[in-house]
Short mmCIF file of C-alpha atoms in Angstrom, two decimals:
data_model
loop_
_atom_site.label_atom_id
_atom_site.label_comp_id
_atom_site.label_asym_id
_atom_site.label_seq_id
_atom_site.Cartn_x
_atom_site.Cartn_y
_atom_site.Cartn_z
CA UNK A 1 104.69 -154.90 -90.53
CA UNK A 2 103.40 -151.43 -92.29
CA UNK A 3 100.34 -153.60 -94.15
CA UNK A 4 99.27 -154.96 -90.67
CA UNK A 5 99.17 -151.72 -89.58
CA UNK A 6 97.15 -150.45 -92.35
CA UNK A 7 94.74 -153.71 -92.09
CA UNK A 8 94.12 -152.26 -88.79
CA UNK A 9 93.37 -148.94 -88.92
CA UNK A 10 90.86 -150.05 -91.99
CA UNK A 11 89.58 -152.33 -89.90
CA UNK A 12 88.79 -150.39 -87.02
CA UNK A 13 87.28 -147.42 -89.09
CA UNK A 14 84.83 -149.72 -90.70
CA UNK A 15 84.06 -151.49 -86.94
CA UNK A 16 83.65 -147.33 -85.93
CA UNK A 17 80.99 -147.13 -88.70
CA UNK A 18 78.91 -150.37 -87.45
CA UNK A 19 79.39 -149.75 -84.02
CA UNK A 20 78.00 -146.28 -84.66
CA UNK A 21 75.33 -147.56 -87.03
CA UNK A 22 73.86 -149.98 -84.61
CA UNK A 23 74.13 -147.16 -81.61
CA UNK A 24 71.86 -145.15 -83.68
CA UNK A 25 69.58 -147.83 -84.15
CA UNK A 26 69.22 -149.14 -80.97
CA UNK A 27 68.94 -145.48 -79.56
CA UNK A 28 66.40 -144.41 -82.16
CA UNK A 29 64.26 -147.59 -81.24
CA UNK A 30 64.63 -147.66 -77.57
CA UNK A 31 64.28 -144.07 -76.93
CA UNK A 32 62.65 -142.19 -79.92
CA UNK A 33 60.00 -144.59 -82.50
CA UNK A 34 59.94 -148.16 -83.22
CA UNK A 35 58.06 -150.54 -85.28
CA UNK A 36 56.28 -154.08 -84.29
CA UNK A 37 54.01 -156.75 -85.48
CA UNK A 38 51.41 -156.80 -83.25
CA UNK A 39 48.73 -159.71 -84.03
CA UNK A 40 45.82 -161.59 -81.72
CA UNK A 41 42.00 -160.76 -81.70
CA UNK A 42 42.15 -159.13 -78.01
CA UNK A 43 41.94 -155.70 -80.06
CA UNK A 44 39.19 -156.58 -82.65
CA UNK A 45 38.10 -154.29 -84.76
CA UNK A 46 40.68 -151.96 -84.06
CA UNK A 47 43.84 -154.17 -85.02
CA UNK A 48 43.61 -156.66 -87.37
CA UNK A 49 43.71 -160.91 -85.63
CA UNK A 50 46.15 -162.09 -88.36
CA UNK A 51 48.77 -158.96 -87.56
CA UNK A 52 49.22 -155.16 -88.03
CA UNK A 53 52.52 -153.37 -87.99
CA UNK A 54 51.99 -150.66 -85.46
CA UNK A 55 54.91 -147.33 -84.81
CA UNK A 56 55.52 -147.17 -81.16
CA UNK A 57 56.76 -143.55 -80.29
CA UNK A 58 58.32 -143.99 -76.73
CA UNK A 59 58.92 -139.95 -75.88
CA UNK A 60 55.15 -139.38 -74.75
CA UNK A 61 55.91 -142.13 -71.88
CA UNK A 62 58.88 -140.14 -70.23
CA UNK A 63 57.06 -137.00 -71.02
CA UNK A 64 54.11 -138.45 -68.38
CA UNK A 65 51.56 -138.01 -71.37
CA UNK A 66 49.82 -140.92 -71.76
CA UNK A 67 46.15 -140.68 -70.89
CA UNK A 68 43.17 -142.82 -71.12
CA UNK A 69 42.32 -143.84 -74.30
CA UNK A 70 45.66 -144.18 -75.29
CA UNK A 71 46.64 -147.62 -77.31
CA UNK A 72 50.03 -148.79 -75.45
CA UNK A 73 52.26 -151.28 -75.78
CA UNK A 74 52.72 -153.06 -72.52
CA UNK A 75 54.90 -156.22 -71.02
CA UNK A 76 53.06 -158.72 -70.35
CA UNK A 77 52.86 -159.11 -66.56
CA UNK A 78 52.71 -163.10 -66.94
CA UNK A 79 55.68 -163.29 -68.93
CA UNK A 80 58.37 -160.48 -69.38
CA UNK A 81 59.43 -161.60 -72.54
CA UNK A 82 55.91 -161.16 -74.34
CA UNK A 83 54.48 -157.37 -75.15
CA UNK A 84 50.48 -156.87 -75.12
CA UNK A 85 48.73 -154.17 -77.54
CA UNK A 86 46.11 -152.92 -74.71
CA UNK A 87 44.45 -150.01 -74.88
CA UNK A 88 44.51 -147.47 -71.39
CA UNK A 89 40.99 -147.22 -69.42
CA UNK A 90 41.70 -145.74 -66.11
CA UNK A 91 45.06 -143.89 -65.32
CA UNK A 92 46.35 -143.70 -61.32
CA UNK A 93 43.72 -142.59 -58.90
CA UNK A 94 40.53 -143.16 -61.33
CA UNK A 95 37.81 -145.35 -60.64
CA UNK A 96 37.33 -148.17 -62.87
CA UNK A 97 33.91 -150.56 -63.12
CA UNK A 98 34.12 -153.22 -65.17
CA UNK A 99 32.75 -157.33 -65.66
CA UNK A 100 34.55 -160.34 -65.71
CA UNK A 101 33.02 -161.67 -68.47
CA UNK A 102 30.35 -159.71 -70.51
CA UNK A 103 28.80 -162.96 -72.05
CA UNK A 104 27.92 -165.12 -68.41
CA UNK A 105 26.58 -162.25 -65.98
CA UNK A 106 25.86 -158.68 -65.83
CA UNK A 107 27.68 -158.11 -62.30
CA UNK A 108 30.42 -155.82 -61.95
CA UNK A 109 32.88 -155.12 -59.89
CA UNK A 110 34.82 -151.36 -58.85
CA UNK A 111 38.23 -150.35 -57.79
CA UNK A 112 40.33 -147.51 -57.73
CA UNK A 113 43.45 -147.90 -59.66
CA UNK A 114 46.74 -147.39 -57.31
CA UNK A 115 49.82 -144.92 -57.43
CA UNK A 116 51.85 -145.81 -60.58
CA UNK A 117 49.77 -148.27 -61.97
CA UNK A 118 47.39 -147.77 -65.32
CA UNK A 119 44.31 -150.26 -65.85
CA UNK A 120 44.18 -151.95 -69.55
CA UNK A 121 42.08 -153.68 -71.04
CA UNK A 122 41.43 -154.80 -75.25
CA UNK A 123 38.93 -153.43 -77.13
CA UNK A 124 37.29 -157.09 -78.12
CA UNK A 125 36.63 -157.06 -74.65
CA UNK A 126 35.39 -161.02 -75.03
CA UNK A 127 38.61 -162.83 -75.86
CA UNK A 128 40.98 -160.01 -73.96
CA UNK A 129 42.72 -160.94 -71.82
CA UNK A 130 44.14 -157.64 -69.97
CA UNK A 131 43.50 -156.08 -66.19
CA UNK A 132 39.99 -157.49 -65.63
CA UNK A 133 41.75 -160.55 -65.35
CA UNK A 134 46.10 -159.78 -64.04
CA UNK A 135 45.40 -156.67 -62.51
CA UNK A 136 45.92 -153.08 -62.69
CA UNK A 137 49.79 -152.90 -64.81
CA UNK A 138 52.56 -151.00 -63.67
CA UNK A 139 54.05 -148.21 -65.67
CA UNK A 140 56.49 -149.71 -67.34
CA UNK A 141 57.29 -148.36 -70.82
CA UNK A 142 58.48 -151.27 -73.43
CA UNK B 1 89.48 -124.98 -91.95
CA UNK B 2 88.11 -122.30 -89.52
CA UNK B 3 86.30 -122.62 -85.78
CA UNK B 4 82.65 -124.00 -87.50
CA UNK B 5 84.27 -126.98 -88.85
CA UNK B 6 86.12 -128.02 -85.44
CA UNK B 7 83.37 -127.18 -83.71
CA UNK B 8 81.70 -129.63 -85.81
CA UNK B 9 83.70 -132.49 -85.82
CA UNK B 10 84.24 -132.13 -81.68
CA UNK B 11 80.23 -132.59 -82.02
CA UNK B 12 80.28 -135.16 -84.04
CA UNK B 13 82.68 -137.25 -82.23
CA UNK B 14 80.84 -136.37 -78.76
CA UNK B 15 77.41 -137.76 -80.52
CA UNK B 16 79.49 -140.83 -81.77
CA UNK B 17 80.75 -141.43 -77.81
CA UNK B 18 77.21 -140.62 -76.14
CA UNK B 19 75.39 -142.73 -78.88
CA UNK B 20 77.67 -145.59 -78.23
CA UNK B 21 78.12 -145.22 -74.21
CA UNK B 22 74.01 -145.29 -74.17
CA UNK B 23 73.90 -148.52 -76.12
CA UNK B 24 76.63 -150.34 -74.27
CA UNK B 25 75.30 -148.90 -70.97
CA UNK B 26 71.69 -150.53 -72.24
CA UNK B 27 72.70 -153.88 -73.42
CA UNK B 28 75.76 -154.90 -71.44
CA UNK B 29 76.55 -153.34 -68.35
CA UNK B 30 76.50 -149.87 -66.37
CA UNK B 31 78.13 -148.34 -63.06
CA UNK B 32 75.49 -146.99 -60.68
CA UNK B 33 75.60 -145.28 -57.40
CA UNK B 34 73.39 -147.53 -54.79
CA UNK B 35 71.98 -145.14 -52.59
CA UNK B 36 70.18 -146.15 -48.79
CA UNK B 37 70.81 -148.67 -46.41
CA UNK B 38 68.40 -151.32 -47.47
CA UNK B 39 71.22 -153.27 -48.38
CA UNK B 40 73.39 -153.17 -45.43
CA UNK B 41 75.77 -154.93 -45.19
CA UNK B 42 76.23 -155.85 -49.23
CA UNK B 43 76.28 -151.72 -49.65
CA UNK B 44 76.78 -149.23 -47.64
CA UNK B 45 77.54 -150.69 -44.52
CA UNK B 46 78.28 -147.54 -42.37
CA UNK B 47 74.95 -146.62 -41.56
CA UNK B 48 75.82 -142.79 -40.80
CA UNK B 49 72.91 -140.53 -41.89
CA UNK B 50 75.05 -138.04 -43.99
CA UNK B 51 75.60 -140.06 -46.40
CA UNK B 52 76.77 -137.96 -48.81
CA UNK B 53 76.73 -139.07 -52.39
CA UNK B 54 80.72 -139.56 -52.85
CA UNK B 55 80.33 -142.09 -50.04
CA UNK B 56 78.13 -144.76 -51.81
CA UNK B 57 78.76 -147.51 -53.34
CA UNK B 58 79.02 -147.87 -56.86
CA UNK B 59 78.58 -151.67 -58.74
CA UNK B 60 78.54 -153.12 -61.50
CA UNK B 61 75.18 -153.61 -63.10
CA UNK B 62 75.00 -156.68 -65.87
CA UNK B 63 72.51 -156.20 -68.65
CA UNK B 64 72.46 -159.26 -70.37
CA UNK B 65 70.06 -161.01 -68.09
CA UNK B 66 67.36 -159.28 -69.59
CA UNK B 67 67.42 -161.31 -72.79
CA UNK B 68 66.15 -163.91 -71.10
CA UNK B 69 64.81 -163.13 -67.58
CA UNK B 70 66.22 -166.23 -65.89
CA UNK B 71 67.32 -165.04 -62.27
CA UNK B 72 68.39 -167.21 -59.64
CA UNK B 73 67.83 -167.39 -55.96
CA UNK B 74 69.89 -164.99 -54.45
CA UNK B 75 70.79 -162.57 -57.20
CA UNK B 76 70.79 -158.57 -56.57
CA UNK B 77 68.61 -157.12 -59.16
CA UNK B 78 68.41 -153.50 -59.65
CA UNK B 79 64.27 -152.76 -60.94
CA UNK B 80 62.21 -149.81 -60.99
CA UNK B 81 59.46 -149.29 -58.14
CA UNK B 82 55.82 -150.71 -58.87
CA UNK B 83 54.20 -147.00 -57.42
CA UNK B 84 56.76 -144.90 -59.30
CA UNK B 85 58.49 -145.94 -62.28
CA UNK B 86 60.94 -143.10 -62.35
CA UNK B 87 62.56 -144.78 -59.01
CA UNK B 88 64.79 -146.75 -59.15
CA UNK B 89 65.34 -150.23 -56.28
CA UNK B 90 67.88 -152.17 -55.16
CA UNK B 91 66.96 -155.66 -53.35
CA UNK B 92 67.73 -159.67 -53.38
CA UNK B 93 65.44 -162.28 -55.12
CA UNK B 94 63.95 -164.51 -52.61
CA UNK B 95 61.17 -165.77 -54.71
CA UNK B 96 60.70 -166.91 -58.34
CA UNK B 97 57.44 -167.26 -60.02
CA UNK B 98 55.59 -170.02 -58.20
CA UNK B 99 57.41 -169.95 -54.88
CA UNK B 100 55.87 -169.97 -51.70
CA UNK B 101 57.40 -167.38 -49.66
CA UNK B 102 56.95 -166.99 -45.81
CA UNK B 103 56.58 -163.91 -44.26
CA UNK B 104 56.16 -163.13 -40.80
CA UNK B 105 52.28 -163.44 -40.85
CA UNK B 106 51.43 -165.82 -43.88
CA UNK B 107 52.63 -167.76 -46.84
CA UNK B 108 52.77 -165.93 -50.21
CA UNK B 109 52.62 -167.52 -53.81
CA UNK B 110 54.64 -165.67 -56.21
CA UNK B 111 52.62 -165.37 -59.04
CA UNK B 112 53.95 -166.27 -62.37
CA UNK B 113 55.95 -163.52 -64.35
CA UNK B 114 56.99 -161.35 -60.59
CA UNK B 115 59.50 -161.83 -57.95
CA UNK B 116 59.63 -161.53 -54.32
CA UNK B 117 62.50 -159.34 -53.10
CA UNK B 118 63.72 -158.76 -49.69
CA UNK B 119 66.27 -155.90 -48.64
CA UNK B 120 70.00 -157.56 -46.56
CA UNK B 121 68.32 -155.39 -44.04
CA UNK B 122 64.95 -156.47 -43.08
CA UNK B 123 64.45 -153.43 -40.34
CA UNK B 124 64.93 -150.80 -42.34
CA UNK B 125 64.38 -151.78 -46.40
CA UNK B 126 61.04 -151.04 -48.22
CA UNK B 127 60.58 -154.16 -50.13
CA UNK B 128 57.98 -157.08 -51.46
CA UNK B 129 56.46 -157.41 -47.74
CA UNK B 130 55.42 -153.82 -48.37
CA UNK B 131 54.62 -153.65 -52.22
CA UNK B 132 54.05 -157.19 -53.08
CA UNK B 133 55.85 -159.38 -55.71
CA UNK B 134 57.34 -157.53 -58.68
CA UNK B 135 56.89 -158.06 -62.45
CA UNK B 136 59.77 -159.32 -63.89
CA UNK B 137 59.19 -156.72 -66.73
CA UNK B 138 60.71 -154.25 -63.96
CA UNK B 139 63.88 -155.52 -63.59
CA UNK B 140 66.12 -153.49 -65.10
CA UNK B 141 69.35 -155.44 -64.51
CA UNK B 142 71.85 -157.72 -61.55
CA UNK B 143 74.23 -156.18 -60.03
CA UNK B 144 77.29 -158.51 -59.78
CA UNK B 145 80.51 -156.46 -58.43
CA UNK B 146 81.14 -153.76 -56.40
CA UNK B 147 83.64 -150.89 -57.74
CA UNK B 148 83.50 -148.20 -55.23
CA UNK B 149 85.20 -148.00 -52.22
CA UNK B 150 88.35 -149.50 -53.23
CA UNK B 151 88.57 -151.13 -49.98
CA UNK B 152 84.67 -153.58 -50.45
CA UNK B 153 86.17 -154.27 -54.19
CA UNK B 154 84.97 -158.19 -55.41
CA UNK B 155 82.22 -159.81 -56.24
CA UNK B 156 78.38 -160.06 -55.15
CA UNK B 157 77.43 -163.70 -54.15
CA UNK B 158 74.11 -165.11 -53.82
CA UNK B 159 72.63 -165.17 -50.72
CA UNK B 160 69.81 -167.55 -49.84
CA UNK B 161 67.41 -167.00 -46.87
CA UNK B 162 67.25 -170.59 -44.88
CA UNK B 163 64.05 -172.10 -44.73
CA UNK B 164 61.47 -169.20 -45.74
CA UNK B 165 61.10 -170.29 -49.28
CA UNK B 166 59.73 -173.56 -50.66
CA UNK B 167 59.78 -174.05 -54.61
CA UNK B 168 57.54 -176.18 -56.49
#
């Protein structure tokens, strides 16, 4: 009866020290910096086609410090499950001017980017596929 | 064994509970306070303007339905607002991605990747007929039980609107 009891208690104390490890880790990466593979050629030549491991802080987003210019990491507003690398144009309230597609015509088109939304767009701005195309993005952070 | 080291262990143990409380409250499930009555009569059915914040419902929000984002017809989902991320909503699914969804003036295709939701109480609940369809990527969790007032304990069951949405 005493050795189940000790079983236990060692059990528990080493469940205590994963449960605690993986709290850390899960807070650390949701809430403070995380890593990811980011790959595709919608940000040529600023990230690589074949994949880049990029940190992702996630403290400026709460702090409401992201600006334009900023690279973010986005989901993708086709399909929650996927994450874009974009990089922020226009914030809320900015105008924005861009083309469809660079390579056919040299119209453009304008809009002002609504309350809570951010527009985004890749920097290989011929294979991209980002806000010119789905929209101004929500402010989601990852 | 003086005050510094008690002092230190009654911090580490309160890091050890808040560390582990965030994560389970992230990945599995959390209590929240629904506030509004967008929702009437699923929450806060007395529709008495001081509703003061002991008086509101509290449920049961389920986590693990963002590993996959498969909703159903029906489900309450608790997601942030598309103007204001900070906000957080409470509403039904009527729509999936790629059903046609009739409102009172025209027929709207829920793109792929967003929702349509609808408040229980269509006169008074700011919802996808004002904002539009929401990205999935906003959900933030279902709600499937209510846990506050003792009396409205049980489950939340789906609800489906009659003949306003057509799926393809």
């Amino acid at each position: 009866m005493r050795q189940w009891k000790i079983i236990a208690k060692e059990a528990m104390a080493r469940a205590s020290i994963i449960a605690k490890f993986f709290g850390v880790l899960h807070v650390t990466n949701t809430y403070v910096l995380s890593s990811n593979h980011v790959m595709g050629p919608s940000m040529l030549p600023t990230l690589s086609i074949t994949g880049d491991v990029v940190l992702v802080e996630r403290v400026s987003h709460r702090l409401g410090k992201l600006g334009s210019g900023d690279l973010v990491l986005v989901r993708s507003p086709l399909d929650p499950k996927r994450n874009l690398t974009k990089r922020i144009v226009a914030m809320e309230g900015d105008k924005v001017t861009f083309s469809l597609d660079p390579t056919r015509s040299h119209s453009s088109r304008s809009l002002v980017v609504p309350k809570g939304h951010v527009w985004i767009q890749g920097d290989n701005l011929y294979v991209s596929r980002d806000s010119r195309h789905f929209g101004p993005s929500s402010l989601w952070a990852y | 064994m003086g005050t510094p080291s008690v002092l230190w262990n009654v911090a580490k143990k309160c890091f050890t509970v808040g560390v582990i409380t965030l994560t389970v409250s992230d990945l599995f499930a959390s209590i929240v306070p629904v506030r509004g009555a967008s929702m009437s009569p699923t929450f806060n059915p007395k529709t008495n303007s001081l509703l003061d914040s002991l008086s509101d419902d509290r449920v049961l929000v389920e986590k693990l339905c963002l590993r996959n984002y498969k909703f159903s017809h029906g489900d309450v989902i608790v997601f942030s607002s598309p103007n204001n991320h900070k906000e957080k909503h409470v509403k039904r699914i009527v729509g999936l991605p790629g059903d046609w969804v009739g409102t009172i003036y025209d027929v709207v295709h829920v793109p792929e990747g967003h929702c349509w939701v609808e408040g229980d109480n269509s006169a008074s609940s700011l919802d996808s007929r004002s904002f539009g369809p929401v990205p999935l990527g906003l959900v933030k969790g279902r709600i499937t039980h209510i846990l506050w007032p003792p009396q409205r304990v049980g489950s939340v069951d789906r609800k489906i609107p009659q003949n306003r949405v057509s799926s393809s």
